[in-house]
Short mmCIF file of C-alpha atoms in Angstrom, two decimals:
data_model
loop_
_atom_site.label_atom_id
_atom_site.label_comp_id
_atom_site.label_asym_id
_atom_site.label_seq_id
_atom_site.Cartn_x
_atom_site.Cartn_y
_atom_site.Cartn_z
CA MET A 672 0.00 0.00 0.00
CA GLN A 673 2.78 2.41 0.78
CA LYS A 674 4.32 1.74 -2.60
CA ASP A 675 1.00 2.55 -4.30
CA ALA A 676 0.60 5.71 -2.25
CA ARG A 677 3.98 6.96 -3.39
CA ARG A 678 3.27 6.03 -6.97
CA TRP A 679 -0.27 7.33 -7.30
CA GLY A 680 -0.47 9.90 -4.59
CA SER A 681 -2.82 9.78 -1.65
CA ALA A 682 -6.03 9.40 -3.75
CA ALA A 683 -5.03 6.16 -5.47
CA PRO A 684 -5.51 3.73 -2.55
CA ALA A 685 -9.01 5.07 -1.90
CA GLN A 686 -9.99 4.55 -5.53
CA LEU A 687 -8.61 1.06 -5.55
CA THR A 688 -10.53 0.04 -2.45
CA THR A 689 -13.92 1.42 -3.55
CA GLN A 690 -13.91 -0.31 -6.93
CA GLN A 691 -14.61 -4.02 -6.88
CA PRO A 692 -12.01 -6.20 -8.63
CA GLY A 693 -13.11 -7.33 -12.10
CA THR A 694 -15.72 -4.63 -12.54
CA ALA A 695 -15.48 -1.67 -14.84
CA PRO A 696 -16.65 1.85 -14.05
CA PRO A 697 -20.24 2.53 -15.19
CA ASP A 698 -19.19 4.83 -18.05
CA ALA A 699 -16.85 2.14 -19.45
CA LYS A 700 -19.75 -0.33 -19.63
CA ALA A 701 -21.79 2.17 -21.60
CA ALA A 702 -18.91 2.66 -24.03
CA ARG A 703 -18.61 -1.10 -24.61
CA THR A 704 -22.26 -1.63 -25.55
CA ARG A 705 -22.55 -0.47 -29.13
CA GLN A 706 -25.60 -0.29 -31.26
CA PRO A 707 -25.48 -2.64 -34.24
CA PRO A 708 -24.80 -0.81 -37.50
CA SER A 709 -27.80 0.39 -39.45
CA LEU A 710 -28.73 -1.15 -42.77
CA SER A 711 -27.23 1.74 -44.73
CA GLN A 712 -24.02 1.53 -42.68
CA ARG A 713 -23.79 -2.18 -43.45
CA ALA A 714 -24.30 -1.42 -47.14
CA LEU A 715 -21.57 1.22 -47.13
CA GLN A 716 -19.19 -1.10 -45.29
CA ALA A 717 -19.75 -3.83 -47.87
CA LEU A 718 -19.40 -1.43 -50.80
CA SER A 719 -16.20 0.01 -49.37
CA ARG A 720 -14.56 -3.42 -49.65
CA ARG A 721 -15.59 -4.26 -53.22
CA GLU A 722 -18.18 -3.60 -55.91
CA TYR A 723 -21.49 -5.45 -55.53
CA SER A 724 -24.36 -5.82 -57.94
CA ARG A 725 -27.76 -4.81 -56.64
CA MET A 726 -28.87 -8.43 -56.30
CA GLU A 727 -25.71 -9.43 -54.42
CA LEU A 728 -26.03 -6.57 -51.96
CA GLN A 729 -29.73 -7.31 -51.53
CA ARG A 730 -28.93 -10.92 -50.62
CA LYS A 731 -26.19 -9.83 -48.25
CA LEU A 732 -28.35 -7.31 -46.40
CA ALA A 733 -31.63 -9.24 -46.38
CA ALA A 734 -30.92 -10.92 -43.04
CA HIS A 735 -30.39 -7.53 -41.36
CA ALA A 736 -33.40 -5.69 -42.81
CA ASP A 737 -36.61 -5.20 -40.86
CA SER A 738 -38.71 -5.26 -44.02
CA GLU A 739 -38.36 -5.65 -47.77
CA GLN A 740 -39.42 -2.03 -48.22
CA GLN A 741 -36.62 -0.79 -45.96
CA LEU A 742 -34.10 -2.87 -47.89
CA GLN A 743 -35.30 -1.53 -51.25
CA GLU A 744 -35.15 2.05 -49.95
CA VAL A 745 -31.54 1.61 -48.82
CA LEU A 746 -30.57 0.03 -52.15
CA ASP A 747 -32.33 2.82 -54.08
CA THR A 748 -30.50 5.42 -52.01
CA MET A 749 -27.14 3.74 -52.59
CA GLN A 750 -27.84 3.56 -56.30
CA ALA A 751 -29.01 7.20 -56.49
CA LYS A 752 -25.85 8.37 -54.73
CA GLY A 753 -23.70 6.36 -57.14
CA PHE A 754 -22.34 3.98 -54.51
CA LEU A 755 -24.04 0.96 -56.09
CA SER A 756 -23.66 0.26 -59.79
CA ASP A 757 -24.23 -2.96 -61.70
CA ALA A 758 -22.01 -1.69 -64.53
CA ARG A 759 -19.05 -1.09 -62.20
CA ALA A 760 -19.62 -4.45 -60.52
CA ALA A 761 -19.64 -6.22 -63.89
CA GLU A 762 -16.46 -4.46 -65.04
CA ALA A 763 -14.65 -5.18 -61.77
CA MET A 764 -15.57 -8.84 -61.82
CA THR A 765 -14.66 -9.16 -65.50
CA ARG A 766 -11.29 -7.53 -64.88
CA GLN A 767 -10.67 -9.84 -61.94
CA LYS A 768 -11.68 -13.08 -63.66
CA SER A 769 -10.47 -12.47 -67.21
CA ALA A 770 -6.92 -13.68 -66.62
CA ARG A 771 -8.08 -17.14 -65.51
CA PHE A 772 -11.41 -17.74 -67.23
CA GLY A 773 -13.01 -17.69 -70.64
CA ASN A 774 -15.98 -15.61 -71.72
CA ALA A 775 -18.53 -18.38 -71.13
CA ARG A 776 -17.52 -18.81 -67.49
CA ILE A 777 -17.42 -15.07 -66.87
CA ARG A 778 -20.87 -14.70 -68.47
CA GLN A 779 -22.23 -17.45 -66.22
CA GLU A 780 -20.82 -15.85 -63.06
CA LEU A 781 -22.14 -12.41 -64.01
CA MET A 782 -25.59 -13.86 -64.58
CA ALA A 783 -25.44 -15.52 -61.16
CA LYS A 784 -24.68 -12.11 -59.63
CA GLY A 785 -27.85 -10.67 -61.16
CA ILE A 786 -26.31 -8.55 -63.91
CA GLU A 787 -28.60 -7.87 -66.90
CA LYS A 788 -27.87 -9.69 -70.17
CA ASP A 789 -27.35 -6.48 -72.17
CA LEU A 790 -24.81 -5.22 -69.66
CA ILE A 791 -23.03 -8.58 -69.69
CA SER A 792 -22.81 -8.52 -73.49
CA ASP A 793 -21.41 -4.98 -73.46
CA THR A 794 -18.87 -5.87 -70.79
CA LEU A 795 -17.70 -9.06 -72.51
CA ALA A 796 -17.45 -7.41 -75.93
CA ALA A 797 -14.13 -5.92 -74.87
CA LEU A 798 -12.78 -9.40 -74.04
CA GLU A 799 -13.63 -11.03 -77.39
CA ASP A 800 -10.34 -9.99 -78.99
CA SER A 801 -8.18 -11.25 -76.14
CA GLU A 802 -9.79 -14.65 -75.57
CA TRP A 803 -7.26 -16.52 -77.74
CA GLU A 804 -4.31 -14.99 -75.88
CA ARG A 805 -5.91 -15.64 -72.51
CA ALA A 806 -6.60 -19.28 -73.45
CA LYS A 807 -2.97 -19.74 -74.53
CA GLN A 808 -1.76 -18.25 -71.29
CA VAL A 809 -4.03 -20.45 -69.14
CA TRP A 810 -3.05 -23.55 -71.10
CA GLN A 811 0.65 -22.67 -70.90
CA SER A 812 0.54 -22.14 -67.14
CA LYS A 813 -1.22 -25.47 -66.54
CA PHE A 814 0.16 -27.75 -69.27
CA GLY A 815 3.21 -25.96 -70.71
CA HIS A 816 5.62 -28.23 -68.85
CA LEU A 817 4.33 -31.15 -70.95
CA ARG A 818 5.46 -29.67 -74.25
CA GLY A 819 7.88 -31.84 -76.17
CA GLN A 820 7.11 -35.07 -74.34
CA GLU A 821 6.93 -38.24 -76.41
CA LEU A 822 3.86 -40.19 -75.29
CA ALA A 823 2.26 -43.36 -76.58
CA TRP A 824 -1.20 -43.03 -78.08
CA PRO A 825 -3.24 -44.03 -74.96
CA GLN A 826 -1.35 -41.64 -72.68
CA ARG A 827 -1.46 -38.84 -75.25
CA HIS A 828 -5.21 -39.32 -75.76
CA LYS A 829 -5.82 -39.34 -71.99
CA LEU A 830 -3.74 -36.18 -71.56
CA GLN A 831 -5.56 -34.38 -74.38
CA ALA A 832 -8.93 -35.30 -72.83
CA LYS A 833 -7.74 -33.92 -69.51
CA GLN A 834 -6.63 -30.68 -71.16
CA LEU A 835 -9.92 -30.34 -73.01
CA ARG A 836 -11.97 -30.83 -69.83
CA PHE A 837 -9.85 -28.36 -67.91
CA MET A 838 -10.08 -25.64 -70.55
CA LEU A 839 -13.83 -26.16 -71.06
CA GLY A 840 -14.31 -25.93 -67.31
CA ARG A 841 -12.50 -22.62 -67.38
CA GLY A 842 -15.10 -21.31 -69.82
CA PHE A 843 -13.24 -21.36 -73.11
CA SER A 844 -15.16 -22.51 -76.20
CA SER A 845 -14.57 -26.01 -77.54
CA ASP A 846 -13.52 -24.69 -80.96
CA LEU A 847 -10.95 -22.42 -79.37
CA VAL A 848 -9.60 -25.23 -77.18
CA ARG A 849 -9.31 -27.65 -80.12
CA LYS A 850 -7.46 -25.04 -82.15
CA LEU A 851 -5.19 -24.34 -79.19
CA MET A 852 -4.41 -28.02 -78.73
CA GLN A 853 -3.61 -28.43 -82.44
CA ASP A 854 -1.27 -25.44 -82.32
CA SER A 855 0.39 -26.73 -79.13
CA PRO A 856 1.00 -30.46 -79.64
CA ASN A 857 2.50 -32.53 -76.85
CA GLU A 858 4.69 -34.56 -79.12
#
């Protein structure tokens, strides 16, 4: 106690004895209890991390909304202020996915996010010219190490089937993949 008195002055021991151990002062308890964020705050927090389509944000916020009308009002407000844009969301997702996927896969994912077909077509029009180069790059990163290998017919056929399935799964067209595999033989 004497050590505390020297350190804190004469008022410190009195404060320590009146406060129960393990309890916080009343004003500290009030500071710890926060109100949950409002629906518009939740929307802004989500939109500050990445672009969302209207349907995506609606799904994300639906659990926190009191009513459908409240949710639609918040989404309308976000859209009116320019915080929520399907066009920006489509462009951002296309930019993110274009290095790894073909146009068919990107189209499918954009449709799943609730983007309109016209907007999807406009967004993917810019990628039409680069699809061949992107397919070559994806194929090269996955199967480029196999170039120049001499394989017997059954192994070569099995490997080509594997390559075809992989590239089709990535969303590249079958004609493009066949052309790519003819240009890049594994022999």
